[in-house]
Structures are given as C-alpha cells and as structure tokens.
C-alpha cells in the first residue's frame, strides 16, 4: 500500500481527503484486495466533516483511514475554494465498480446494513447483475451493541475480501474501525444508503441531477425529512471552508 507520506491529501475543516481521481482510487483499492493488505475506505461528505467537528473518535477514524474519497458536490466545491480541481467520486458508483471487480476476479464480499428486506433484495439484484459474485456474508443493520462481537465473529469466519457497511455515518465507520483490527486482510468501505438504491426501493436521482451535482437536492425533494439534516449544514460548511482557506492558506 502507498505509505502515508506518499499520499497526496487536502484537509477540509481538519478532515483528510485523498487527491486521487476515480481510477486512481479504484486501482489502489484493487491492489489492496489482491495483496490482502486490508484497508478502511471512507467516502466523505460535508455532513461527515460536521460530525467530525463534534466527535473526536470519528475524527480520529478519518485521520487513520487508508483512503478518504470525496463524495458529493459539497466536498468538490470545498476543494475548489482551496484551489484544487478534483473529480467527484460517488461512493455508490465506486462501490459498484468494486463489486464488479470482485465478481470478475473471484473475491468474496460481505454486506452489512439496511433493513432485512432491503438487504435481501439488494443481494438478489447484485447476484442477478454479477453472476459469479460470491456474497459470503450478509446481515441487516439493525442490532444492539451487545450483538457486535457475535457479528464480527460470524464475519471473520466468512472471511470476505471486501466488506460493505451500510449503516450511515458515523456508525459504519466506527464499526469498521472495530472490526478491522481482527480482520486485517479485509478491505472495508462505508456505503451509507447504497443498499437502499441497489434493492430498487430508493431511486438514484436522474442523470441530469447527477451531472449538475444536485443529487442531494433530488433526494431532499423525494425525502423531505432529509432537508432538516442536510440543508442548514451545507451553507455553514462552505462558510467554514472559506474562513479556513483565508486563514490557513496552505490548507
Ligand atoms: N441503517 C442501518 N442501521 C442503523 C441505522 C441505519 O442499517 O442502525 C441503514 C439504513 O437502513 C440505510 C442506511 O443505514 O440503509 C443509511 O442511509 P442514509 O441514507 O441515512 O445514509 P447516507 O447515504 O445519507 O449516509
């Protein structure tokens, strides 16, 4: 794996973002899967930087992640404010490519998260799409803290090459950081609401919204309760980034 010193990173509000493009991030991940080197991948968005501001454990996990990819237009704009032009890497597309790679090369995967019927539907759809896909472990995301050790043992037993955690942030990143200590050769990635989309229950925004970087707007219109969560955070996020880039030019 690339050593920490070789990594090209930017800092957004104290959170790292790796400056790789889509293919660069995928190639690094493929290499880690092949070498059984294990890693934690975070797909970062503005909401996560806000969580990190208030939650030191989560902030520390971001700092120790092996790959932090910019997911969403908010991070793209923040990088631009710092004078860095970077492609947005939607975590859901990145994960799909990773699944395709696993299916084609005989690497097993685990799915952890979402409601049971969503998980089953997502699993079914993925197997339909990638016929050689080996899903060696799948479990819904509704469990208590006391069940975590049992789930970890079950997953360890299944020994997936890549594990997708769809529990939302920061829950998925915190759980990954606990599991990876005992599963050092597995590549872990937090994928938020991706299983909902793969199940077919939730639609991704039409391509035009995706191209304009307005997927968040579409999801907010479809699911208005997201408005309260996302909207006040975004302008505040950009204001903080502007202040940060004025006062810490090097970022
Ligand atoms: N979820 C879960 N367990 C929990 C809380 C949430 O499995 O205890 C799942 C939820 O069902 C959904 C996903 O986590 O599938 C989070 O989706 P959300 O859209 O909130 O995540 P985002 O993509 O915005 O990070």
Coordinates of C-alpha atoms and ligand atoms in Angstrom, one line a residue:
X1 CA 0.0 0.0 0.0
X2 CA 1.1 3.6 -0.5
X3 CA 2.7 4.9 2.6
X4 CA 1.2 7.8 4.5
X5 CA 4.0 10.2 3.3
X6 CA 3.4 9.4 -0.4
X7 CA -0.4 10.2 -0.1
X8 CA -1.5 13.4 -1.7
X9 CA -4.1 14.8 0.6
X10 CA -6.0 18.0 1.2
X11 CA -7.5 19.0 4.6
X12 CA -11.1 20.2 4.7
X13 CA -12.0 21.6 8.1
X14 CA -9.3 19.4 9.6
X15 CA -10.5 16.2 7.8
X16 CA -8.3 14.5 5.2
X17 CA -9.4 14.0 1.6
X18 CA -7.2 11.9 -0.7
X19 CA -6.5 13.6 -4.0
X20 CA -6.9 10.7 -6.3
X21 CA -9.3 10.5 -9.3
X22 CA -11.9 7.7 -9.7
X23 CA -9.5 5.3 -11.5
X24 CA -6.6 6.1 -9.1
X25 CA -8.8 5.3 -6.1
X26 CA -10.1 2.2 -7.7
X27 CA -6.6 0.9 -8.6
X28 CA -5.3 1.5 -5.1
X29 CA -8.2 -0.5 -3.7
X30 CA -7.9 -3.3 -6.3
X31 CA -4.2 -3.6 -5.3
X32 CA -5.1 -3.8 -1.6
X33 CA -7.7 -6.5 -2.3
X34 CA -5.2 -8.5 -4.4
X35 CA -2.5 -8.2 -1.8
X36 CA -4.9 -8.9 1.1
X37 CA -3.4 -5.8 2.7
X38 CA -6.7 -4.7 4.2
X39 CA -7.9 -1.1 4.4
X40 CA -10.6 1.3 5.6
X41 CA -12.2 3.4 2.9
X42 CA -14.3 6.4 3.8
X43 CA -16.4 8.3 1.3
X44 CA -16.5 11.8 2.8
X45 CA -19.3 14.4 2.5
X46 CA -19.9 17.7 4.3
X47 CA -22.2 16.2 6.9
X48 CA -19.3 13.9 7.9
X49 CA -16.9 16.9 8.5
X50 CA -19.6 18.3 10.7
X51 CA -19.8 15.0 12.7
X52 CA -16.0 15.0 13.0
X53 CA -16.1 18.5 14.5
X54 CA -18.1 17.3 17.4
X55 CA -17.0 13.7 17.6
X56 CA -13.3 13.1 18.3
X57 CA -13.5 9.4 17.9
X58 CA -14.9 9.8 14.4
X59 CA -12.3 12.5 13.5
X60 CA -9.6 10.1 14.6
X61 CA -11.0 7.4 12.4
X62 CA -11.0 9.7 9.4
X63 CA -7.4 10.6 10.1
X64 CA -6.4 6.9 10.3
X65 CA -8.4 5.8 7.2
X66 CA -6.4 4.4 4.4
X67 CA -8.4 6.1 1.7
X68 CA -10.8 9.1 2.0
X69 CA -12.6 9.8 -1.2
X70 CA -14.6 13.0 -2.0
X71 CA -18.2 12.0 -2.3
X72 CA -20.6 14.8 -3.3
X73 CA -20.6 18.2 -4.7
X74 CA -20.1 19.9 -1.3
X75 CA -16.6 18.5 -1.0
X76 CA -15.8 19.2 -4.6
X77 CA -16.7 22.9 -4.1
X78 CA -14.7 23.0 -0.8
X79 CA -11.6 21.7 -2.7
X80 CA -12.2 24.2 -5.4
X81 CA -12.3 27.0 -2.8
X82 CA -8.8 25.7 -1.9
X83 CA -7.7 25.9 -5.5
X84 CA -7.9 22.2 -6.1
X85 CA -9.9 20.8 -9.0
X86 CA -11.0 17.3 -8.3
X87 CA -13.5 14.9 -9.8
X88 CA -16.3 13.9 -7.5
X89 CA -16.3 10.2 -6.7
X90 CA -19.8 9.0 -5.8
X91 CA -19.3 6.2 -3.2
X92 CA -22.2 4.3 -4.7
X93 CA -20.6 4.1 -8.1
X94 CA -17.2 3.4 -6.7
X95 CA -18.7 0.5 -4.7
X96 CA -20.4 -0.9 -7.8
X97 CA -17.1 -1.0 -9.6
X98 CA -15.5 -2.7 -6.7
X99 CA -18.3 -5.3 -6.6
X100 CA -17.8 -5.9 -10.4
X101 CA -14.1 -6.3 -9.9
X102 CA -14.7 -8.8 -7.0
X103 CA -17.2 -10.8 -9.2
X104 CA -14.8 -10.9 -12.1
X105 CA -11.8 -12.0 -10.0
X106 CA -13.3 -14.4 -7.6
X107 CA -13.1 -12.2 -4.5
X108 CA -15.8 -12.7 -1.9
X109 CA -17.8 -9.8 -0.4
X110 CA -19.8 -9.2 2.8
X111 CA -22.9 -6.9 3.1
X112 CA -23.8 -5.4 6.5
X113 CA -26.6 -2.9 6.9
X114 CA -30.1 -1.7 6.0
X115 CA -33.4 -3.3 6.8
X116 CA -33.7 -7.1 6.3
X117 CA -36.0 -6.9 3.2
X118 CA -33.9 -4.2 1.6
X119 CA -30.7 -6.2 2.3
X120 CA -32.2 -9.4 0.7
X121 CA -33.5 -7.5 -2.3
X122 CA -30.1 -5.8 -2.8
X123 CA -28.3 -9.1 -2.5
X124 CA -30.7 -10.7 -5.1
X125 CA -30.2 -7.8 -7.5
X126 CA -26.4 -7.9 -7.2
X127 CA -26.3 -11.6 -7.9
X128 CA -28.5 -11.1 -10.9
X129 CA -26.2 -8.3 -12.2
X130 CA -22.9 -10.1 -11.5
X131 CA -23.5 -13.8 -11.9
X132 CA -20.2 -15.0 -10.4
X133 CA -20.5 -12.8 -7.3
X134 CA -19.7 -14.6 -4.1
X135 CA -21.6 -12.9 -1.2
X136 CA -20.2 -14.9 1.7
X137 CA -21.9 -12.9 4.4
X138 CA -25.0 -10.7 4.6
X139 CA -26.7 -9.3 7.7
X140 CA -29.2 -6.5 8.2
X141 CA -28.0 -3.3 10.0
X142 CA -30.4 -3.4 13.0
X143 CA -28.7 -4.8 16.0
X144 CA -27.6 -3.8 19.5
X145 CA -24.0 -3.1 20.7
X146 CA -24.1 -6.4 22.6
X147 CA -24.5 -8.2 19.3
X148 CA -21.5 -6.6 17.6
X149 CA -19.0 -9.2 18.8
X150 CA -21.1 -12.1 17.5
X151 CA -21.5 -10.4 14.1
X152 CA -17.8 -9.8 14.0
X153 CA -17.0 -13.5 14.7
X154 CA -19.5 -14.5 12.0
X155 CA -17.9 -12.2 9.5
X156 CA -14.4 -13.3 10.5
X157 CA -15.5 -16.9 9.9
X158 CA -16.9 -16.0 6.4
X159 CA -13.6 -14.1 5.7
X160 CA -14.7 -11.7 3.0
X161 CA -12.1 -10.0 0.8
X162 CA -14.3 -6.8 0.8
X163 CA -16.9 -5.8 3.3
X164 CA -19.6 -3.1 2.6
X165 CA -21.1 -1.5 5.7
X166 CA -24.4 0.4 5.0
X167 CA -25.3 1.8 8.4
X168 CA -24.9 5.6 7.8
X169 CA -22.1 7.7 9.2
X170 CA -20.6 7.7 11.8
X171 CA -22.0 4.3 12.8
X172 CA -20.5 2.4 9.8
X173 CA -17.0 4.0 10.2
X174 CA -16.9 3.4 13.9
X175 CA -17.9 -0.3 13.5
X176 CA -15.4 -0.8 10.7
X177 CA -12.6 0.6 12.9
X178 CA -13.6 -2.1 15.5
X179 CA -13.8 -5.0 13.0
X180 CA -10.7 -4.2 11.0
X181 CA -8.4 -4.9 14.0
X182 CA -9.4 -8.5 13.9
X183 CA -9.8 -8.7 10.1
X184 CA -6.5 -7.2 8.8
X185 CA -6.7 -8.6 5.3
X186 CA -10.3 -7.3 4.5
X187 CA -11.0 -4.1 2.6
X188 CA -13.8 -2.2 4.4
X189 CA -15.9 0.6 3.0
X190 CA -18.8 2.6 4.4
X191 CA -21.5 3.0 1.8
X192 CA -24.4 4.8 3.6
X193 CA -27.7 4.3 1.8
X194 CA -26.4 2.3 -1.1
X195 CA -28.2 -0.9 -0.3
X196 CA -31.5 1.0 -0.4
X197 CA -30.7 2.0 -4.0
X198 CA -29.4 -1.4 -5.0
X199 CA -32.6 -3.0 -3.7
X200 CA -34.5 -0.9 -6.1
X201 CA -36.6 0.6 -3.3
X202 CA -34.9 4.0 -3.5
X203 CA -34.1 5.5 -6.9
X204 CA -31.0 7.5 -7.6
X205 CA -31.5 10.9 -9.0
X206 CA -32.0 11.2 -12.8
X207 CA -28.7 11.6 -14.7
X208 CA -29.2 15.4 -15.2
X209 CA -29.2 15.9 -11.4
X210 CA -26.1 13.7 -11.0
X211 CA -24.3 15.6 -13.7
X212 CA -25.1 19.0 -12.2
X213 CA -24.1 17.7 -8.7
X214 CA -27.6 18.2 -7.5
X215 CA -28.3 14.6 -6.4
X216 CA -28.7 15.8 -2.8
X217 CA -31.5 18.2 -4.0
X218 CA -33.4 15.4 -5.7
X219 CA -33.1 13.2 -2.6
X220 CA -34.3 16.0 -0.4
X221 CA -37.3 16.7 -2.6
X222 CA -38.2 12.9 -2.5
X223 CA -37.5 12.6 1.2
X224 CA -38.2 16.0 2.8
X225 CA -37.1 14.9 6.3
X226 CA -33.5 14.9 4.9
X227 CA -33.9 18.7 4.4
X228 CA -33.6 19.4 8.1
X229 CA -30.5 17.2 8.3
X230 CA -28.7 18.4 5.1
X231 CA -29.7 21.9 4.3
X232 CA -28.5 24.0 7.3
X233 CA -25.3 22.1 7.2
X234 CA -24.3 22.9 3.7
X235 CA -24.0 26.7 3.7
X236 CA -22.4 26.6 7.2
X237 CA -19.9 24.0 5.8
X238 CA -19.0 26.3 2.9
X239 CA -18.7 29.4 5.1
X240 CA -16.3 27.4 7.4
X241 CA -14.2 26.3 4.4
X242 CA -13.9 29.8 3.1
X243 CA -12.8 31.0 6.6
X244 CA -10.4 28.1 6.8
X245 CA -8.8 28.8 3.4
X246 CA -8.5 32.6 4.2
X247 CA -6.7 32.0 7.5
X248 CA -4.7 28.9 6.6
X249 CA -3.7 29.4 3.0
X250 CA -1.8 26.2 2.8
X251 CA -4.8 24.0 4.0
Ligands
LIG1 N1 -29.1 1.8 8.9 C1 -28.8 0.6 9.5 N2 -28.8 0.5 10.8 C2 -29.0 1.6 11.6 C3 -29.2 2.9 11.0 C4 -29.3 3.0 9.6 O1 -28.6 -0.4 8.8 O2 -28.9 1.5 12.8 C5 -29.2 1.9 7.4 C6 -30.5 2.5 6.8 O3 -31.4 1.5 6.8 C7 -30.0 3.0 5.5 C8 -28.5 3.4 5.7 O4 -28.2 2.8 7.0 O5 -30.0 1.9 4.6 C9 -28.3 4.9 5.9 O6 -28.8 5.5 4.9 P1 -28.7 7.1 4.8 O7 -29.5 7.5 3.6 O8 -29.1 7.8 6.1 O9 -27.1 7.3 4.6 P2 -26.3 8.3 3.8 O10 -26.2 7.8 2.4 O11 -27.1 9.6 3.8 O12 -25.1 8.4 4.6

